Short mmCIF file of C-alpha atoms and ligand atoms in Angstrom, two decimals:
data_model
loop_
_atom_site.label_atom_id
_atom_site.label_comp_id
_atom_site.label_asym_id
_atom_site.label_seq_id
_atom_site.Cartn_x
_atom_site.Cartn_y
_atom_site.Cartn_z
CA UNK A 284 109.49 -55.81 43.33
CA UNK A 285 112.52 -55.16 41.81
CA UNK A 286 113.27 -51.53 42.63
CA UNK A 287 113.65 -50.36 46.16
CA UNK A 288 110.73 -47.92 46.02
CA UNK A 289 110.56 -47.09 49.75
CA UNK A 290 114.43 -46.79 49.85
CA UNK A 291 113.97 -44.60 48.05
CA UNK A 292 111.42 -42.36 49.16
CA UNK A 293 113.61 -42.40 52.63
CA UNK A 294 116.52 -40.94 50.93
CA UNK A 295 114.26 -37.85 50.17
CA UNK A 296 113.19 -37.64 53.30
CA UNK A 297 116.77 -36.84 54.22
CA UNK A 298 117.17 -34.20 52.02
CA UNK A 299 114.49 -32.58 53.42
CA UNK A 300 116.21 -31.73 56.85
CA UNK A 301 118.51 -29.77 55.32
CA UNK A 302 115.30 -27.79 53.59
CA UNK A 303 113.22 -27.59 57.35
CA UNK A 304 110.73 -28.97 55.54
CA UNK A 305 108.15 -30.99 56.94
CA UNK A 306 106.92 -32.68 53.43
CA UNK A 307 107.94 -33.00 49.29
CA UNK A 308 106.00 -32.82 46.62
CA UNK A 309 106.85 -34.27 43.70
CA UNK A 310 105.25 -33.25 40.13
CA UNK A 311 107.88 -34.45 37.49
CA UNK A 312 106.77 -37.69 35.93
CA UNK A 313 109.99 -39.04 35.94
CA UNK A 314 110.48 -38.42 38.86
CA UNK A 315 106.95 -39.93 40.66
CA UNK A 316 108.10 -43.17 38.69
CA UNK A 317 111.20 -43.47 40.34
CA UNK A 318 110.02 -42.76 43.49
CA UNK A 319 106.87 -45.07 43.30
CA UNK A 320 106.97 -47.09 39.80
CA UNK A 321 103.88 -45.26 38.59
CA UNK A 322 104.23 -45.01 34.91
CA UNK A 323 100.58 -42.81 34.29
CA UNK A 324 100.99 -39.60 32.55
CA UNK A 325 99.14 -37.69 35.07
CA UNK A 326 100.82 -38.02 39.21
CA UNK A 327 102.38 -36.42 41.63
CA UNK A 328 103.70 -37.72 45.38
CA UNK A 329 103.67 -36.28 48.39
CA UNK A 330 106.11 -37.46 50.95
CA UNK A 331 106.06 -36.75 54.53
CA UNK A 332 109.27 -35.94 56.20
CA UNK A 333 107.89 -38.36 59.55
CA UNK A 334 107.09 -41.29 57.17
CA UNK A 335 104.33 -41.99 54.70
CA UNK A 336 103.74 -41.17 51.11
CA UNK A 337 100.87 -40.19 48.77
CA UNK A 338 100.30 -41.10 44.85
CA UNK A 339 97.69 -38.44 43.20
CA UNK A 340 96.76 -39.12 39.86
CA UNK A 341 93.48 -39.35 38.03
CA UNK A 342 90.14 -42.11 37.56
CA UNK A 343 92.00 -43.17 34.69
CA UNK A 344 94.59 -44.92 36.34
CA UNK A 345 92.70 -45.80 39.41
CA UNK A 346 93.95 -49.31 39.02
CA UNK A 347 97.41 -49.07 36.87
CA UNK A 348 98.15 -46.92 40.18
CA UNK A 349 97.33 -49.80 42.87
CA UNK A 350 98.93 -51.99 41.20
CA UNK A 351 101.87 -50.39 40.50
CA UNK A 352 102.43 -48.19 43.76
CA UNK A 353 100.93 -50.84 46.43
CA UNK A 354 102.86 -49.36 48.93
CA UNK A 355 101.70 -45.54 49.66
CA UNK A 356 98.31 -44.43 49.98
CA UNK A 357 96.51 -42.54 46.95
CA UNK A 358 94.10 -39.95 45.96
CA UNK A 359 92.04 -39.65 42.72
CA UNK A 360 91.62 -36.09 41.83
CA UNK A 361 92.65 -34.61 38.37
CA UNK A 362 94.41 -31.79 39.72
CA UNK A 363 97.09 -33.78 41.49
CA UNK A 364 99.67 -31.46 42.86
CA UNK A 365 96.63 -29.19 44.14
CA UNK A 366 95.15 -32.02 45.59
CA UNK A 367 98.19 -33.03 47.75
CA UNK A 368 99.04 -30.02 48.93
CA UNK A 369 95.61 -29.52 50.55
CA UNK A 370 96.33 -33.02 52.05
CA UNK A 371 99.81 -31.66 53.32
CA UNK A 372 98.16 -28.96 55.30
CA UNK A 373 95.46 -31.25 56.48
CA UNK A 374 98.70 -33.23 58.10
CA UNK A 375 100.30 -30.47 60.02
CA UNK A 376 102.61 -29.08 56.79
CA UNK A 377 103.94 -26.04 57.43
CA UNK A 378 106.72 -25.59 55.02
CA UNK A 379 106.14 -28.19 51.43
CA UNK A 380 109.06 -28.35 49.62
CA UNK A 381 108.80 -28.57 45.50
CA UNK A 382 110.02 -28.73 42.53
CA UNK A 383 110.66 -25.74 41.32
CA UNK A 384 112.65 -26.55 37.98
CA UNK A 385 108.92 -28.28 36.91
CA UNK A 386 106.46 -25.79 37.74
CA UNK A 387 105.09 -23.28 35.56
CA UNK A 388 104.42 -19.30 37.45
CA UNK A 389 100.77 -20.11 36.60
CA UNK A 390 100.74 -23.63 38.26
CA UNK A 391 102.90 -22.05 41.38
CA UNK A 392 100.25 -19.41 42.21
CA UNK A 393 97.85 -22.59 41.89
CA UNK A 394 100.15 -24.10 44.28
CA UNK A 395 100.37 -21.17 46.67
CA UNK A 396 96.65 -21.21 46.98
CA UNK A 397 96.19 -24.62 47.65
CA UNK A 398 99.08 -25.25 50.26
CA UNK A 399 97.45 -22.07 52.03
CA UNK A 400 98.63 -21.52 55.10
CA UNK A 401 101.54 -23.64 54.45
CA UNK A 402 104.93 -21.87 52.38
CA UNK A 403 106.19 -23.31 49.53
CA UNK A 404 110.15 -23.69 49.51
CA UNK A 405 112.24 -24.80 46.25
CA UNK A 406 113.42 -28.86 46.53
CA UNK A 407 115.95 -27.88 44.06
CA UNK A 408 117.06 -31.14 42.11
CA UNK A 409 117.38 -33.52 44.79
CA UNK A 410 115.48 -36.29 42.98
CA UNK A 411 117.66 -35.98 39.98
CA UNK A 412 121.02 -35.93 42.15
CA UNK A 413 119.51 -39.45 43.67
CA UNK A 414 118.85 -40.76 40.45
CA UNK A 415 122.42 -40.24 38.86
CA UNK A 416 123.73 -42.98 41.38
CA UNK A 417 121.94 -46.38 39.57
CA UNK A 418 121.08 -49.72 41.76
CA UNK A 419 122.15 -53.33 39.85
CA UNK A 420 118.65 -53.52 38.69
CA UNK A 421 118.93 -50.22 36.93
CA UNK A 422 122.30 -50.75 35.55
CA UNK A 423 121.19 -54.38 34.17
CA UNK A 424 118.44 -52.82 32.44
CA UNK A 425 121.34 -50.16 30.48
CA UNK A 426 123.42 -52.91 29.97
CA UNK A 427 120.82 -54.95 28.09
CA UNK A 428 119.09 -51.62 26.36
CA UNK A 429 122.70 -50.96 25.07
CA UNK A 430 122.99 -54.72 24.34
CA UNK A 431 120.16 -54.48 21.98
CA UNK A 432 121.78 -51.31 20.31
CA UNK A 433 124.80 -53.23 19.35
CA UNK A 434 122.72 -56.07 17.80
CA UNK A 435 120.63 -54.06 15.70
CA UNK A 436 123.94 -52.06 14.58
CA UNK A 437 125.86 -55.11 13.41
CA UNK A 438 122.90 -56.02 11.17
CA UNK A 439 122.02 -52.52 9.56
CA UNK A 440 126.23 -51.97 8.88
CA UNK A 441 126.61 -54.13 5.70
CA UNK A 442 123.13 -52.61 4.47
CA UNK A 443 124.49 -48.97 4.42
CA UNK A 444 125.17 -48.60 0.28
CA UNK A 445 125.14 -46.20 -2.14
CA UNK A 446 121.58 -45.58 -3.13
CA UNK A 447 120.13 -46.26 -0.08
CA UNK A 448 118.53 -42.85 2.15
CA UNK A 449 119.29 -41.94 5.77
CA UNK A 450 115.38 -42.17 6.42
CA UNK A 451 115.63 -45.60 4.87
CA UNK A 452 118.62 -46.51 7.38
CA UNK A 453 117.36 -44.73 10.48
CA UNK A 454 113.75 -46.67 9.93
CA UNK A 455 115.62 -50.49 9.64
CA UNK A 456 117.93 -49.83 13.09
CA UNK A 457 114.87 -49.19 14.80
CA UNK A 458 112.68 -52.15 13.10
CA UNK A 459 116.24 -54.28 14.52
CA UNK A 460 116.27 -52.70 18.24
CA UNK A 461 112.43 -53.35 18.37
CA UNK A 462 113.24 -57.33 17.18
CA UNK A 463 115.65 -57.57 19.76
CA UNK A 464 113.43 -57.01 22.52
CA UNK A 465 113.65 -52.52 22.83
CA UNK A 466 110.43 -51.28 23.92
CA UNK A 467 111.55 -48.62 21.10
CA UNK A 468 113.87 -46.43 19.68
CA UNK A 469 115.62 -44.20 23.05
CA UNK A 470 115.19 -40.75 21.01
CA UNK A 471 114.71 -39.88 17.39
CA UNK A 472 117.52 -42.22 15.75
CA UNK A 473 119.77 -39.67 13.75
CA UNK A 474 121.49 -40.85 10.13
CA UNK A 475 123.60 -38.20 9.05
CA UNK A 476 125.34 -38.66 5.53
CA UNK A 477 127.75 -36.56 3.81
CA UNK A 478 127.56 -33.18 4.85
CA UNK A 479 124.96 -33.93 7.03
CA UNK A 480 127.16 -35.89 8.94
CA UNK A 481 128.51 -32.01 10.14
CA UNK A 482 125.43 -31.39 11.71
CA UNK A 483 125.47 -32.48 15.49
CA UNK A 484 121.73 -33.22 15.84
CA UNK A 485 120.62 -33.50 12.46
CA UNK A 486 117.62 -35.57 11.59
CA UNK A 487 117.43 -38.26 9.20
CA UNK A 488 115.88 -36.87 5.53
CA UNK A 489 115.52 -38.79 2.53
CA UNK A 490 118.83 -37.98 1.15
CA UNK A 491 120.47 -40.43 -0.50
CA UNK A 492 123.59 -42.56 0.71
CA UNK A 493 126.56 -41.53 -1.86
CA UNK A 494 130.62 -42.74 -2.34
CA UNK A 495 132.61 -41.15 0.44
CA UNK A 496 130.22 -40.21 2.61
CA UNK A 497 130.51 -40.01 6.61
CA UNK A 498 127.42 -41.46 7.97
CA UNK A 499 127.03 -40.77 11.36
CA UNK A 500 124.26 -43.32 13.24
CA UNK A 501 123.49 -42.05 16.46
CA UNK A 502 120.61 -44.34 18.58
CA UNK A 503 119.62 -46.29 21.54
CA UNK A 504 117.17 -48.70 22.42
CA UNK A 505 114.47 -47.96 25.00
CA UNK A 506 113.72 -50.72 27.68
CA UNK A 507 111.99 -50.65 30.93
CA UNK A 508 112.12 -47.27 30.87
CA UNK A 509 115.91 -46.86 30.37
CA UNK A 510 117.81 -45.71 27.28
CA UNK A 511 121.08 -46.64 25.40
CA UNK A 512 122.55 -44.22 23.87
CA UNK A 513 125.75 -44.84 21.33
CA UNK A 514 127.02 -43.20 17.78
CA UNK A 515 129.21 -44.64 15.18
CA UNK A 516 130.81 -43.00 12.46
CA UNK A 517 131.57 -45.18 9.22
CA UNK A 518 132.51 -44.18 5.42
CA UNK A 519 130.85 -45.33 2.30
CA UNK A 520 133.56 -46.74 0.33
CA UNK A 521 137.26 -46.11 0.51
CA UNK A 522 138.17 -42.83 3.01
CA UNK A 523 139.36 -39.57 1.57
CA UNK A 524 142.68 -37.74 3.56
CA UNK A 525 140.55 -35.46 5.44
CA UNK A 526 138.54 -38.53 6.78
CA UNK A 527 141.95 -40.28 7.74
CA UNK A 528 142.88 -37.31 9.61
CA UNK A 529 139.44 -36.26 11.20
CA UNK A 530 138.50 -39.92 12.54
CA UNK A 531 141.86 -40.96 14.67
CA UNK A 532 141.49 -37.75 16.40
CA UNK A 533 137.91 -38.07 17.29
CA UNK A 534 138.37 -41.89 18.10
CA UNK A 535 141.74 -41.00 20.49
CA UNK A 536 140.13 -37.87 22.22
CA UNK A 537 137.08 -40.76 22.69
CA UNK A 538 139.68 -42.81 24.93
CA UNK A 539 141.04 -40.09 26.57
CA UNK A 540 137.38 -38.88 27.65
CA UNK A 541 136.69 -42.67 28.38
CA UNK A 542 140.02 -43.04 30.50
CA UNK A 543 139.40 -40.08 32.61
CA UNK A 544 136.43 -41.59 33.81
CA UNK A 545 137.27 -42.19 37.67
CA UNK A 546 135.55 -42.08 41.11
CA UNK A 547 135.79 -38.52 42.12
CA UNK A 548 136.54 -37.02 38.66
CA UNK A 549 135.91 -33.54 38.32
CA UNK A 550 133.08 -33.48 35.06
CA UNK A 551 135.26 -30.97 33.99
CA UNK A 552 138.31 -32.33 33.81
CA UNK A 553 136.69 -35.54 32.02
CA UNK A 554 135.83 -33.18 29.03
CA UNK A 555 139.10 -31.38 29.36
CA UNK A 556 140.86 -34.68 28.67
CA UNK A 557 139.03 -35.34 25.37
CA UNK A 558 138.78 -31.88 23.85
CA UNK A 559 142.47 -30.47 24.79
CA UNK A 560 143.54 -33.41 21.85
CA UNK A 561 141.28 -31.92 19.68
CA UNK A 562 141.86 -28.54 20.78
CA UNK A 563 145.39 -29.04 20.29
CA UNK A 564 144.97 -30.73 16.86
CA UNK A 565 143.14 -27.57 15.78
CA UNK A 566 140.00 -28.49 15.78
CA UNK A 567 138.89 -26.95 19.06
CA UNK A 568 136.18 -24.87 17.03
CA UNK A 569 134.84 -27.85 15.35
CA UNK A 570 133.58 -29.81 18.64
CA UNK A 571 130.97 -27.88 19.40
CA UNK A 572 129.19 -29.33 22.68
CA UNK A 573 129.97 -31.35 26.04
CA UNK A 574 131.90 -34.51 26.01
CA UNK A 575 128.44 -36.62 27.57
CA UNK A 576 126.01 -36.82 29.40
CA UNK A 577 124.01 -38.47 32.37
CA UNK A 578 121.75 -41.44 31.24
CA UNK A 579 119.21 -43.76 32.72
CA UNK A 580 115.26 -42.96 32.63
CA UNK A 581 116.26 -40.11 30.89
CA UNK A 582 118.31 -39.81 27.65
CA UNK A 583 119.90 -36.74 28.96
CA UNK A 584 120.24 -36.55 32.52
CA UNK A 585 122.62 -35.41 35.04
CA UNK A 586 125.60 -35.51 35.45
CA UNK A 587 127.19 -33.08 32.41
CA UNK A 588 130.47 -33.95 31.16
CA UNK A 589 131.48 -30.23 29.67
CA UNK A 590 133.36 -27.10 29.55
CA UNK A 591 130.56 -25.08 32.30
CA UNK A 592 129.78 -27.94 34.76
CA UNK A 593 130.41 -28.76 38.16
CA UNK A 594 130.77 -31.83 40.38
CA UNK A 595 132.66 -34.86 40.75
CA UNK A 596 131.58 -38.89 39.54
CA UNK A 597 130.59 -41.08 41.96
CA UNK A 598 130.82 -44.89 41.35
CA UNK A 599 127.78 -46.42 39.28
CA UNK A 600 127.06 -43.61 37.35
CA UNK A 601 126.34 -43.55 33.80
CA UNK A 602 127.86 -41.41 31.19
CA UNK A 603 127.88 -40.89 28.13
CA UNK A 604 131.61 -40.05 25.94
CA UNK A 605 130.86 -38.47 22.50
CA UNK A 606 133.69 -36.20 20.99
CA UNK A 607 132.99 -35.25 17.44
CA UNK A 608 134.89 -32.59 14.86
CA UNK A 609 132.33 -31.24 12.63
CA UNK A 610 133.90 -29.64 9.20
CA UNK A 611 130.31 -27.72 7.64
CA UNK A 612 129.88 -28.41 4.20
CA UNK A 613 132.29 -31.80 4.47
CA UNK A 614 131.58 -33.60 6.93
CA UNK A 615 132.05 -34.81 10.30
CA UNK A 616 132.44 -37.67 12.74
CA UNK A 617 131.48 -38.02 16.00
CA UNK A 618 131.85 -41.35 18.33
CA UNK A 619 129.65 -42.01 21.76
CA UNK A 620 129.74 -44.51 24.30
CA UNK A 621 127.76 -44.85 27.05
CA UNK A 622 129.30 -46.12 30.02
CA UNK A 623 129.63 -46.65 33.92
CA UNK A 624 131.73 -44.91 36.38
CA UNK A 625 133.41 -48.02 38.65
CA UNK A 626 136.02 -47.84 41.26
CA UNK A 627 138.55 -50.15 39.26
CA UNK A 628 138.17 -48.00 35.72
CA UNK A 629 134.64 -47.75 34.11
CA UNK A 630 132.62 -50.08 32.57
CA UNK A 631 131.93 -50.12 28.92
CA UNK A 632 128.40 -50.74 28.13
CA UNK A 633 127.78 -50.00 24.04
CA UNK A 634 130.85 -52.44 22.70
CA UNK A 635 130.18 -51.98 18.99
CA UNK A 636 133.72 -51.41 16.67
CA UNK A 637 135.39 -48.05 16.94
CA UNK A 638 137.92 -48.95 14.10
CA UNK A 639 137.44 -46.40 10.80
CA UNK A 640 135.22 -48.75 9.08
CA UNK A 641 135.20 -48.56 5.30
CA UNK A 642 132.34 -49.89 3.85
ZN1 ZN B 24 123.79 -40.17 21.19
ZN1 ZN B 25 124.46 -38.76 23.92
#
């Protein structure tokens, strides 16, 4: 087994003293996998603060769930986080700690009822907090997904023409991620041309590819569960002054971000170190979001690199660094990396060409 399932679960159980709570349960997806390497899309784990663990999930998966999670006992029942909390007061519970950021009011009254006479308290986002800090396993598994990204983006580059649409472009980097060996595409791939290429988050349309466009290409592959993330910014053609002025920004405030990636870097600072350059360059208005993001079995996880949030890297943690100056109506350029925090100076993981490419 490659992941340290039970190692896991034991690194709950020492949240919970701080919680004087006598069991977790666990209802996000994400979450149960981590915890057990359940993959079914109906689960939930209890864990007992003096040892032993519980997989709920439904008849459907009555054998995916054996096989997958050998090593803690199970329940089939439909109603899974119901189901274990009765179990949790049938083993003494008396205070079940859960996750609060998942449940809905309805399915917390649910919840109340069936952990009756035991309370509920809030786990807050301890899983998540565990899961920024990845194994070698889980970092192997980035470094290939964002392996695969660079592949597919070296052979869709000297496609991207005049005439062609984003759709069109979008549709073959996916086909290439998938031919490399990506279980998929990590998110909804975004080609953004012209003044598209202003809109942060726009998605791909069947506009067509002109002269002097920005196209902005902004994917990752999906493998074993883990996603690459990584954008590029390229022009159609020969680059007009604005581009020449727009790009070196982005791309230095992209190395500044990347070079304040330490051990014990405030997140805040890290975004600080990108934007003042394009703050300073005028531009301030123009970059719109956080510096990066958190990645692993999530394409947005924590930590946040950005102007609001709090907390320091630790070593082995993945980021992402993606600066970008959006002009509306123009055009704009952003450029993302995804990365890992490392004691000696972090550890680039998407390697694709940052130079203003002209094509
Ligand atoms: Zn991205
Ligand atoms: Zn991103």
């Amino acid at each position: 087994m490659p992941f340290e399932h039970g190692d896991r679960r034991d690194r709950v159980r020492a949240a919970l003293a701080g919680l004087d709570a006598d069991a977790v349960l666990v209802t996000r997806l994400v979450n149960v996998y981590y915890l057990t390497g359940f993959t079914g899309s109906n689960g939930a784990l209890l864990i007992l603060a003096g040892g032993g663990a519980c997989l709920a999930t439904d008849g459907r998966y009555r054998t995916q769930s054996a096989a997958q999670a050998p090593d803690v006992d199970r329940v089939i029942d439909r109603a899974v986080a119901g189901a274990l909390a009765k179990r949790a007061v049938l083993a003494g519970v008396g205070r079940l700690a859960f996750e609060a950021h998942d449940v809905t009011v309805e399915q917390h009254g649910l919840l109340l009822a069936a952990a009756e006479p035991a309370s509920l308290v809030s786990l807050g986002r301890v899983v998540e907090e565990l899961r920024m800090v990845k194994d070698d396993v889980e970092v192997a598994l980035l470094r290939a997904a964002c392996a695969i990204a660079d592949r597919a983006l070296a052979d869709v580059l000297p496609h991207i023409a005049p005439g062609r649409t984003e759709r069109a472009v979008a549709a073959e980097l996916e086909a290439r991620m998938r031919a490399y060996g990506g279980d998929g595409a990590a998110f909804e791939t975004i080609c953004a041309a012209g003044p598209n290429s202003a809109v942060p988050h726009h998605r791909p349309t069947d506009r067509v590819i002109a002269a002097g466009d920005f196209v902005t290409l902004d994917f990752g592959a999906r493998l074993a569960g883990y996603h690459s993330d990584m954008t590029r910014t390229v022009v159609v053609g020969r680059a007009a002054d604005w581009q020449r002025e727009i790009y070196p920004l982005v791309a230095a405030a992209q190395v500044a971000g990347r070079a304040a990636l330490a051990v014990g870097a405030d997140v805040q600072a890290v975004d600080a170190a990108a934007r003042d350059m394009i703050v300073t360059a005028g531009y301030g208005e123009q970059f719109p979001h956080g510096l990066g993001h958190g990645v692993g079995l999530e394409i947005h996880e924590a930590p946040t690199l950005g102007t609001t949030a709090t907390g320091v890297l630790a070593a082995s943690v993945p980021v992402t660094v993606e600066p970008g100056v959006y002009l509306p109506g123009r055009g704009g350029v952003r450029i993302e990396d995804t990365l890992v925090v490392r004691p000696n100076g972090p550890e680039l993981l998407t390697t694709a060409p940052r130079e203003l490419r002209e094509l």
